[in-house]
XYZ file of C-alpha atoms in Angstrom:
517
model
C 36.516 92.797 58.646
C 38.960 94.162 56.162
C 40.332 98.168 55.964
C 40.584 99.330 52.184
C 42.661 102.084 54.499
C 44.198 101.603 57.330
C 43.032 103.286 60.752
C 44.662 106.462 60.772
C 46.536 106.286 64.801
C 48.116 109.760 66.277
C 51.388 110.729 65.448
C 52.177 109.773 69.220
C 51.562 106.592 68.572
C 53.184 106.092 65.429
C 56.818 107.367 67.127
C 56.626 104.570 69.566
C 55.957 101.744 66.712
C 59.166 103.510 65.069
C 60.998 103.294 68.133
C 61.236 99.678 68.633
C 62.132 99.139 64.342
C 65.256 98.285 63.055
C 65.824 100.478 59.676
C 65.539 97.719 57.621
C 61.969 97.119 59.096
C 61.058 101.124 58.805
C 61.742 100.497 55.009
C 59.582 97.801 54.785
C 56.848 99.619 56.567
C 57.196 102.399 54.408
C 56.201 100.598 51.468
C 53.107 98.885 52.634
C 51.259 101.830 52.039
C 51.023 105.578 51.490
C 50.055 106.358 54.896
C 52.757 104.476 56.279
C 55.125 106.016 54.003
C 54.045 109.210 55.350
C 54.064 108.185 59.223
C 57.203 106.709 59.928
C 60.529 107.939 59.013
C 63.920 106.694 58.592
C 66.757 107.472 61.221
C 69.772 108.211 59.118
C 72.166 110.676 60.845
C 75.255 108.920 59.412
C 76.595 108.064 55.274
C 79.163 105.735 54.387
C 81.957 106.237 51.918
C 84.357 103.728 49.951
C 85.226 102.532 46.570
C 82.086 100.827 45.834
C 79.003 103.187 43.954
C 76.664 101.735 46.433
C 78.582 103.604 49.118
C 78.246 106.482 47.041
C 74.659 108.280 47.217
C 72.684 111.501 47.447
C 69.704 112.397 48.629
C 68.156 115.968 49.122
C 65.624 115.205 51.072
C 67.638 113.197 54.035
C 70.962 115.376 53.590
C 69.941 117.696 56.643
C 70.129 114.939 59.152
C 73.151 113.860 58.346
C 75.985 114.317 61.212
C 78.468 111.487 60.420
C 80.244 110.656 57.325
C 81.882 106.941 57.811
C 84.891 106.721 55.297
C 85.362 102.944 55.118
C 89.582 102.851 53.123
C 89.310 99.035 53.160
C 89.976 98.052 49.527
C 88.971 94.280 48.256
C 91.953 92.296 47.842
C 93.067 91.596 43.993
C 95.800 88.724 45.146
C 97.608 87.491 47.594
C 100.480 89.923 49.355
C 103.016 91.480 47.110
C 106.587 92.002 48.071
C 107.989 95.710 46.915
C 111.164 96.132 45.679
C 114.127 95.084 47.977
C 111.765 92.589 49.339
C 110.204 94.384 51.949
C 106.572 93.515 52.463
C 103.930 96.657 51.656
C 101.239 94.722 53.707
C 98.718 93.484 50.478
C 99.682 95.179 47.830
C 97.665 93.183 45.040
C 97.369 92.365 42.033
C 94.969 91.311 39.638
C 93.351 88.257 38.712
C 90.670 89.548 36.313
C 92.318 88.776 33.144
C 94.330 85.220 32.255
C 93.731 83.508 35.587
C 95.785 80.953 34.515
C 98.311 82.448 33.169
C 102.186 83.109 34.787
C 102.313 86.654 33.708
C 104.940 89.213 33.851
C 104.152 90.068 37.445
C 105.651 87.206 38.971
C 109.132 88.685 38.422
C 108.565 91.500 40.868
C 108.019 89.017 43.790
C 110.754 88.531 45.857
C 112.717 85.062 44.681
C 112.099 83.355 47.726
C 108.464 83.243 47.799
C 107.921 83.875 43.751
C 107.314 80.056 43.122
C 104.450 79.880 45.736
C 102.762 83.330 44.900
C 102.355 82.318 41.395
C 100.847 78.349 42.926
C 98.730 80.948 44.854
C 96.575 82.935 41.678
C 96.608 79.523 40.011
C 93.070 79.336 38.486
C 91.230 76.364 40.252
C 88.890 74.380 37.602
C 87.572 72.414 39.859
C 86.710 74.950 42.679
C 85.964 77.499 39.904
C 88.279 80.497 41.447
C 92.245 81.058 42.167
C 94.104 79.381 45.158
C 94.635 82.255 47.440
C 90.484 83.234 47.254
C 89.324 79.518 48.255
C 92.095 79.908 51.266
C 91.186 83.044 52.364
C 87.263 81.727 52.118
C 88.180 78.655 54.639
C 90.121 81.008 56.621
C 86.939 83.205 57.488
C 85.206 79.809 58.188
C 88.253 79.149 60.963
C 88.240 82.454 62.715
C 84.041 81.885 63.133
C 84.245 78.665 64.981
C 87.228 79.961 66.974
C 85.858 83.480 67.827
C 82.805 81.392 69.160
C 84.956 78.614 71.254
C 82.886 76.981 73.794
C 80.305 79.633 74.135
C 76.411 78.507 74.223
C 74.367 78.102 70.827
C 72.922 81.906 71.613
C 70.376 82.768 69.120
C 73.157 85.173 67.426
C 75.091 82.118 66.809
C 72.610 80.144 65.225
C 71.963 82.955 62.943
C 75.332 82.598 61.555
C 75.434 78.975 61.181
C 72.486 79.316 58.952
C 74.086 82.213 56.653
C 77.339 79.948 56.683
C 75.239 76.634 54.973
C 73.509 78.884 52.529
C 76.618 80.683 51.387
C 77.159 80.522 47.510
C 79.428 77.801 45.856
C 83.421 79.244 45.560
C 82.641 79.924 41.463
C 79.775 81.584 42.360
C 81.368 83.636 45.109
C 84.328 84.136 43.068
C 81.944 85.698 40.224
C 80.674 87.845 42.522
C 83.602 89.112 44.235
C 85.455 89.638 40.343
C 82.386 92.071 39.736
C 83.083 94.089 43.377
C 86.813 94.238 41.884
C 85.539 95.752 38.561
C 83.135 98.312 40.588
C 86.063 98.921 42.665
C 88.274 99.684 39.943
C 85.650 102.404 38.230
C 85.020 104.190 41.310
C 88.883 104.466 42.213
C 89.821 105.075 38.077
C 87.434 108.037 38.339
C 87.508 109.095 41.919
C 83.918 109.453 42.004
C 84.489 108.700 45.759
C 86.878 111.565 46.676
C 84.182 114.157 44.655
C 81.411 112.632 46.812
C 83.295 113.401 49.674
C 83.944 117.239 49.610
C 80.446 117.393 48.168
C 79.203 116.028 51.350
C 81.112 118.249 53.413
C 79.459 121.030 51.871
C 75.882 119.875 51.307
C 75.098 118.203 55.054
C 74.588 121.331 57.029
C 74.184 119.485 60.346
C 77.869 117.657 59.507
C 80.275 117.322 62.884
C 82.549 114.119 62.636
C 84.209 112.156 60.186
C 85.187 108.697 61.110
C 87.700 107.153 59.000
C 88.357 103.135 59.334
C 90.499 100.342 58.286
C 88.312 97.851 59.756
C 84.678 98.508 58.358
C 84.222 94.834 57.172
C 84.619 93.244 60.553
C 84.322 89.677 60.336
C 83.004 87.290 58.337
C 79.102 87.749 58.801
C 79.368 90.485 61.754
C 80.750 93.733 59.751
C 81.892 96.478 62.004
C 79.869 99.030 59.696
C 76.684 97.437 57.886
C 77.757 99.583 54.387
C 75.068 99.598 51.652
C 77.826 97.634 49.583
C 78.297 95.002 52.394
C 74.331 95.162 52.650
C 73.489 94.204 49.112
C 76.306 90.915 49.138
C 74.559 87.422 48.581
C 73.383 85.705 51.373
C 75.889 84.178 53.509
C 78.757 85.538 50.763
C 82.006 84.765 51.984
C 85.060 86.640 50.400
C 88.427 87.296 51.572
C 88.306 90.026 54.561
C 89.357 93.656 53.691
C 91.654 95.678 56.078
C 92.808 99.625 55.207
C 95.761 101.188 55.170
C 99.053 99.652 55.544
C 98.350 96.192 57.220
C 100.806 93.184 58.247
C 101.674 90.153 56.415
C 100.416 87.894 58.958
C 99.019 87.340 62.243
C 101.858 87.856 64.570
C 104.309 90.428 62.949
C 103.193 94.142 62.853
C 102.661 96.581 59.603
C 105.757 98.581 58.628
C 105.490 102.381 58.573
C 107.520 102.917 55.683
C 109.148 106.781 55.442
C 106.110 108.160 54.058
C 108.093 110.895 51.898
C 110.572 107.814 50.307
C 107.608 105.299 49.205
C 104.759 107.749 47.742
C 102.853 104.323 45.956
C 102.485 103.299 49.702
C 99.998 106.948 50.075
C 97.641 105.636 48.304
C 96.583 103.303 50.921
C 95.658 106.660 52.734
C 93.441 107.608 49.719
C 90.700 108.863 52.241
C 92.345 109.985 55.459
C 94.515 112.315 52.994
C 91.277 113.677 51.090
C 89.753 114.343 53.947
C 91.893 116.281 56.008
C 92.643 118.393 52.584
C 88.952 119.035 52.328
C 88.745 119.728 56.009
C 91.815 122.236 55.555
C 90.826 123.906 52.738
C 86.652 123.929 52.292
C 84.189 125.923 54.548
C 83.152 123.203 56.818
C 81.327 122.657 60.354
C 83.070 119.462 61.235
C 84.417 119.696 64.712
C 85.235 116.027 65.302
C 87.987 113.768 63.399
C 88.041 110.117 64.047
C 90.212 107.601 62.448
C 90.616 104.744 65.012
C 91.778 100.803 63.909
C 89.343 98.893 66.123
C 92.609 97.301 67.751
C 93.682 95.990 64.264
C 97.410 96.343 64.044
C 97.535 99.383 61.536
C 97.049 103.051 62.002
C 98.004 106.328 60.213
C 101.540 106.239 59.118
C 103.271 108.189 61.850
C 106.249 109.225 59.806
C 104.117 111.878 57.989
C 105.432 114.180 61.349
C 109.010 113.238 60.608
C 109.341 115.639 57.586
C 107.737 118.381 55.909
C 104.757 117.149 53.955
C 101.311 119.084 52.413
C 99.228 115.857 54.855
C 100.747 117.162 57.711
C 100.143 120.830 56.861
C 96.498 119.918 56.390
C 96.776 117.976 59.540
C 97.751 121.127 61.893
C 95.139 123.174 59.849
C 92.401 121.147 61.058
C 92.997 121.100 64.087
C 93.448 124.545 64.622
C 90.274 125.680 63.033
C 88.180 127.215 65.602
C 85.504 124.699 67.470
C 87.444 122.081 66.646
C 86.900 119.267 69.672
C 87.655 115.963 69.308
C 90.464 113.851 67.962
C 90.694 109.863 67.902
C 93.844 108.806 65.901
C 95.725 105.341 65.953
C 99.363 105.845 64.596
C 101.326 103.078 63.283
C 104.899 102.800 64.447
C 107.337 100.572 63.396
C 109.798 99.364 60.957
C 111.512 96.732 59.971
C 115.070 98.510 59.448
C 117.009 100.292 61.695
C 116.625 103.249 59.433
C 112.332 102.820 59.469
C 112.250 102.611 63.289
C 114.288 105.720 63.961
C 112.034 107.855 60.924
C 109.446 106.805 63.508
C 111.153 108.011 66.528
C 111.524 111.161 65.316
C 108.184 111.482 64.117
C 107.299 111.450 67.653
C 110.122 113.831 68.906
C 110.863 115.975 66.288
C 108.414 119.015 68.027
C 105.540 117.756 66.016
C 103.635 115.760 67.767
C 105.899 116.331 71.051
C 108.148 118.697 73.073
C 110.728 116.450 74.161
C 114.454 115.148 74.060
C 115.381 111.455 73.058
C 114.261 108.999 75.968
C 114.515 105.463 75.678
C 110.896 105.536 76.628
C 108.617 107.545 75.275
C 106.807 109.396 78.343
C 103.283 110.010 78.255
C 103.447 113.827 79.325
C 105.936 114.130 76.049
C 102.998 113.954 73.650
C 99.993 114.543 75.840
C 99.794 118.058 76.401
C 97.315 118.175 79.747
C 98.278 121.524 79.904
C 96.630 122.669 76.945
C 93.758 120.510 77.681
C 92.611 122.186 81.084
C 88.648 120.566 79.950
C 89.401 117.366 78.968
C 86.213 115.031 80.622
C 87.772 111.534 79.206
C 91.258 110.022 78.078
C 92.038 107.027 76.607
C 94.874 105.338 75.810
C 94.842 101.819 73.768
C 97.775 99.621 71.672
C 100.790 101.522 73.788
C 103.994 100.350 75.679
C 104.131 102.169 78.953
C 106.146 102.172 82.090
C 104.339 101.545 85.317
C 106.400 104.921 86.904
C 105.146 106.938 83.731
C 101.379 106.097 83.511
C 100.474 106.645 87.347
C 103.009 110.384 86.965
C 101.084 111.071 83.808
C 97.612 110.184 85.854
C 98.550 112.415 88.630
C 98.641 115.789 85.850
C 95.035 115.115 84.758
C 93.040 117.802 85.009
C 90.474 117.662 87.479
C 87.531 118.062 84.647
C 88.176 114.182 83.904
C 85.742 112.069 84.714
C 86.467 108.741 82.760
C 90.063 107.365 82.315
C 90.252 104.258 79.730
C 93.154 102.022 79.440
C 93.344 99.312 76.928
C 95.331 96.534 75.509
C 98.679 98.464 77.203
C 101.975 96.654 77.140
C 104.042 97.181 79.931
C 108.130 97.806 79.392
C 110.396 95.949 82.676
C 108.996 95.378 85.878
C 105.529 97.002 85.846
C 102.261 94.975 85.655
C 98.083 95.881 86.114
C 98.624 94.374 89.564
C 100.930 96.260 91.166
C 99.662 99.273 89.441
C 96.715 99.188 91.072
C 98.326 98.509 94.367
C 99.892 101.688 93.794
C 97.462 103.792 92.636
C 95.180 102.970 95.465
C 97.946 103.481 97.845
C 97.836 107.316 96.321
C 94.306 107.736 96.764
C 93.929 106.482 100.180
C 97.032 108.903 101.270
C 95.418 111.311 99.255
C 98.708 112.270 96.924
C 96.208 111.323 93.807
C 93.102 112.996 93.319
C 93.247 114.058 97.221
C 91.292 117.316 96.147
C 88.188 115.729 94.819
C 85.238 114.587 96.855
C 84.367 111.166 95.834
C 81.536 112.305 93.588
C 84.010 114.012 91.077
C 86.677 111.063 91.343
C 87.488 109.643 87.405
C 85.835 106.006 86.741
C 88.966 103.806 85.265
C 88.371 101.192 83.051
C 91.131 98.615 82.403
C 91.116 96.289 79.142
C 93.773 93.630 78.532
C 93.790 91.301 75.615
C 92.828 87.539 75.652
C 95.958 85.448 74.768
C 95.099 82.409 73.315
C 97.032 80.043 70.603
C 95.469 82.141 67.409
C 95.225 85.737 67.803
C 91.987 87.517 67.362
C 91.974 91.685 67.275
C 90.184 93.613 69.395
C 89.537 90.504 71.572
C 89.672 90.801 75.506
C 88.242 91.151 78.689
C 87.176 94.801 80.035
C 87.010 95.826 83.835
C 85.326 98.555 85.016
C 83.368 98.321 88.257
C 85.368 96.035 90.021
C 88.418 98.319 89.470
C 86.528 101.135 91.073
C 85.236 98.716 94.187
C 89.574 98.370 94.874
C 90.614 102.132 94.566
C 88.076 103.514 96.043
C 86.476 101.049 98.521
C 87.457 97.477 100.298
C 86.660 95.358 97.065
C 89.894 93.212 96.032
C 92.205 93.453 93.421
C 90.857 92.434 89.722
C 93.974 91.035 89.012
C 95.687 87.597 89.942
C 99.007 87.534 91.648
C 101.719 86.625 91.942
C 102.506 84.560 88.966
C 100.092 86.287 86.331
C 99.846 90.097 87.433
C 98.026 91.071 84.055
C 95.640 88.292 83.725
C 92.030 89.333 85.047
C 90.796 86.798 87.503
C 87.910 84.606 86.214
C 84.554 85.754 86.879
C 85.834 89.491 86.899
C 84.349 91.754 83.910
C 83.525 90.997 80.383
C 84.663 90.095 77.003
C 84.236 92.183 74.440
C 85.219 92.670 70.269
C 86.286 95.723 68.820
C 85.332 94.356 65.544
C 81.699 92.938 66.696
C 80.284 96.110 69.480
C 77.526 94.138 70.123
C 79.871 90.998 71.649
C 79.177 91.087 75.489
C 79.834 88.225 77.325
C 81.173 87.277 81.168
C 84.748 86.486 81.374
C 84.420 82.724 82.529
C 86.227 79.769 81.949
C 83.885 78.106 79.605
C 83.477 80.889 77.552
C 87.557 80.668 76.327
């Protein structure tokens, strides 16, 4: 028997068929029929934002849900690295191969002379491959991190998904075609900053609007983006194309970004094009954000720190957002480092110049410098990722937490002379049991800690490493044993404690065992 209609089911009913449908599938649904359309609705409480018009939308109807904006300041690569004027490397600044891929244009001569010859091998259009050398490279690349980020692990139904996109991606011309046509949309939507309008008219047409997440890292990996952007939604099946990363990002694997002096280098801003818009929007528009959250996903970048080392309208901005009343939440990653003597110390005294701290010159910089606990008498959880700590300094600083914490996270820490995860733990549950650490809680209202440490393996992968959490709780607080192998390797995890897991791929989960490396 066929319906002309379909049965009309209660309302009831209808939220639980939603409940179990990807958006994708509510979309689908919704265009079966009318009724359908009418019964089940789409869950968008979040927009996306980059230099791409399909990132760039509005819609009356949905604006009231929306609580997120996602800024995603990864721009497409136009080239391979560029090298800025005394030689020092910007981290990708690119040029173009649009127009006369095969031509040696004038360009070359700003490379440094040292790497100028292979640069210009690098755009060389490839006839037979149908796109430049330094796109078909950064193609295989992709194809290299895949297998490797999968190493021995089982053929799990996630993994045979991406072997399937990876046979049907396009040819290198075709992909190449593709990717020149992202470049062009890129280039409109940054030529007439249709992106930074969209975003202060989003701050003041989503009424229900609380955080802004800004990210270097939106594209992820090849085939597992960290955000799934309409732009990244809409690419060819299986499309592989060299790997965006925001803001100002290293020249290869093992050797950190620079933060050049951010007052000396203004073409290098740029690369900040939305964490600067929006904290100038935030600062100066009516606005009911209370939440700012600009985080690298463990890539090796972050906001430049040495916007606190002199006077500068971003850091203005900065302090006015966070002052604004309501105002709860910041996540920041801040890139420090340089490759001079005189870049390093711009970034020492961007952290203890009074700005972002209320200390003297140390050789290390201690926690309780730039932490202000006692400011923060509410705080419920603290986390601290991508530092170098002393063993001394971290258990001190734990000690002045207030005793609203309930969650302590600790991640991908580098430890400076003697101290390790193993005898840290020793010593913290020394404390406990002799009550000189958290002696004044009942064991109810004692913080969970989580510990992550990265996996070390010959080719480095971001974000990568194994997570501990209950078995760090069963050794401070009860007779379980000590996560941590000794006495050779005090910061390697013992096998079969914890879990992997990706920054760049959330839903990664897997038990830290030997086959799985």
């Amino acid at each position: 028997m066929a319906y002309t209609n379909p049965p009309a089911l209660p309302r009831e009913l209808w939220g639980c068929i939603e409940s179990h449908l990807s958006n994708a599938d509510i979309k689908s649904l919704r265009l079966a029929c009318k009724q359908f359309n009418n019964a089940v609705f789409l869950r968008l409480n979040r927009v996306f934002l980059s230099a791409n018009p399909l990132n760039i939308a509005s819609h009356d109807k949905l604006r009231h849900q929306i609580n997120e904006i996602i800024w995603d300041e990864a721009r497409l690569y136009r080239g391979p690295a560029r090298v800025i004027g005394n030689g020092l490397g910007s981290g990708h600044e690119l040029l173009s191969d649009e127009d006369e891929p095969d031509n040696n244009r004038e360009w070359a001569a700003e490379y440094h002379p040292d790497i100028r010859e292979d640069v210009i091998k690098r755009h060389k259009y490839k006839r037979r491959d149908g796109c430049p050398r330094w796109f078909k490279d950064a193609c295989e690349e992709n194809l290299g991190v895949l297998e490797y980020r999968k190493r021995r692990d089982v053929d799990r139904p996630d993994h045979i998904a991406r072997r399937e996109l990876v046979l049907a991606q396009p040819s290198l011309r075709e992909a190449w075609q593709h990717y020149l046509q992202l470049l062009r949309q890129q280039k409109d939507v940054l030529a007439d900053r249709s992106d930074l309008e969209a975003f202060a008219f989003g701050v003041k047409r989503f009424p229900t609007l609380k955080r802004i997440t800004i990210t270097p890292a939106a594209h992820g990996n090849l085939i597992t983006p960290l955000y799934p952007t309409p732009m990244i939604r809409a690419f060819p099946k299986g499309f592989n194309y060299p790997i965006p990363r925001g803001w100002l990002y290293p020249r290869d694997h093992w050797a950190p970004a620079t933060a050049y002096t951010w007052n000396q280098y203004p073409e290098l801003r740029d690369r900040y094009r939305g964490f600067r818009t929006a904290i100038r929007v935030l600062a100066n528009e009516p606005n009911s954000v209370s939440e700012l959250v600009m985080t690298s996903s463990s890539i090796p970048t972050g906001i430049n720190c040495t916007i606190f080392d002199e006077p500068c309208e971003e850091y203005d901005h900065f302090v006015t957002v966070l002052k604004k009343p309501g105002f709860r939440r910041l996540d920041i990653a801040l890139l420090v480092n340089g490759e001079r003597q005189e870049d390093l110390e711009a970034c020492w005294r961007s952290l203890l110049n009074g700005h972002l701290a209320y200390s003297d010159r140390y050789p290390l910089l201690p926690l309780q410098s730039i932490v202000p606990m006692e400011q923060w008498s509410k705080l419920r959880h603290f986390e601290l990722s991508d530092f170098v700590i002393s063993q001394d300094d971290c258990v001190s600083f734990l000690k002045t937490l207030p005793n609203s914490v309930r969650s302590i996270g600790l991640s991908l820490l580098e430890f400076l002379g003697d101290g390790d995860w193993y005898s840290m733990l020793e010593e913290i549950k020394r404390m406990v049991s002799e009550s000189t650490l958290w002696g004044d809680r009942d064991a109810g209202s004692r913080p969970k800690i989580t510990i992550g440490v990265p996996i070390v393996q010959e080719s480095p992968t971001y974000g990568h490493g194994v997570w501990v959490e209950k078995e760090v709780e069963d050794f401070i607080y009860d007779e379980g044993g000590n996560p941590f192998e000794e006495p050779r390797h005090l910061n390697n995890v013992r096998l079969g404690v914890g879990v992997m897991r990706d920054a760049l791929e959330p839903d990664f989960e897997h038990p830290y065992v030997e086959w799985a490396l």
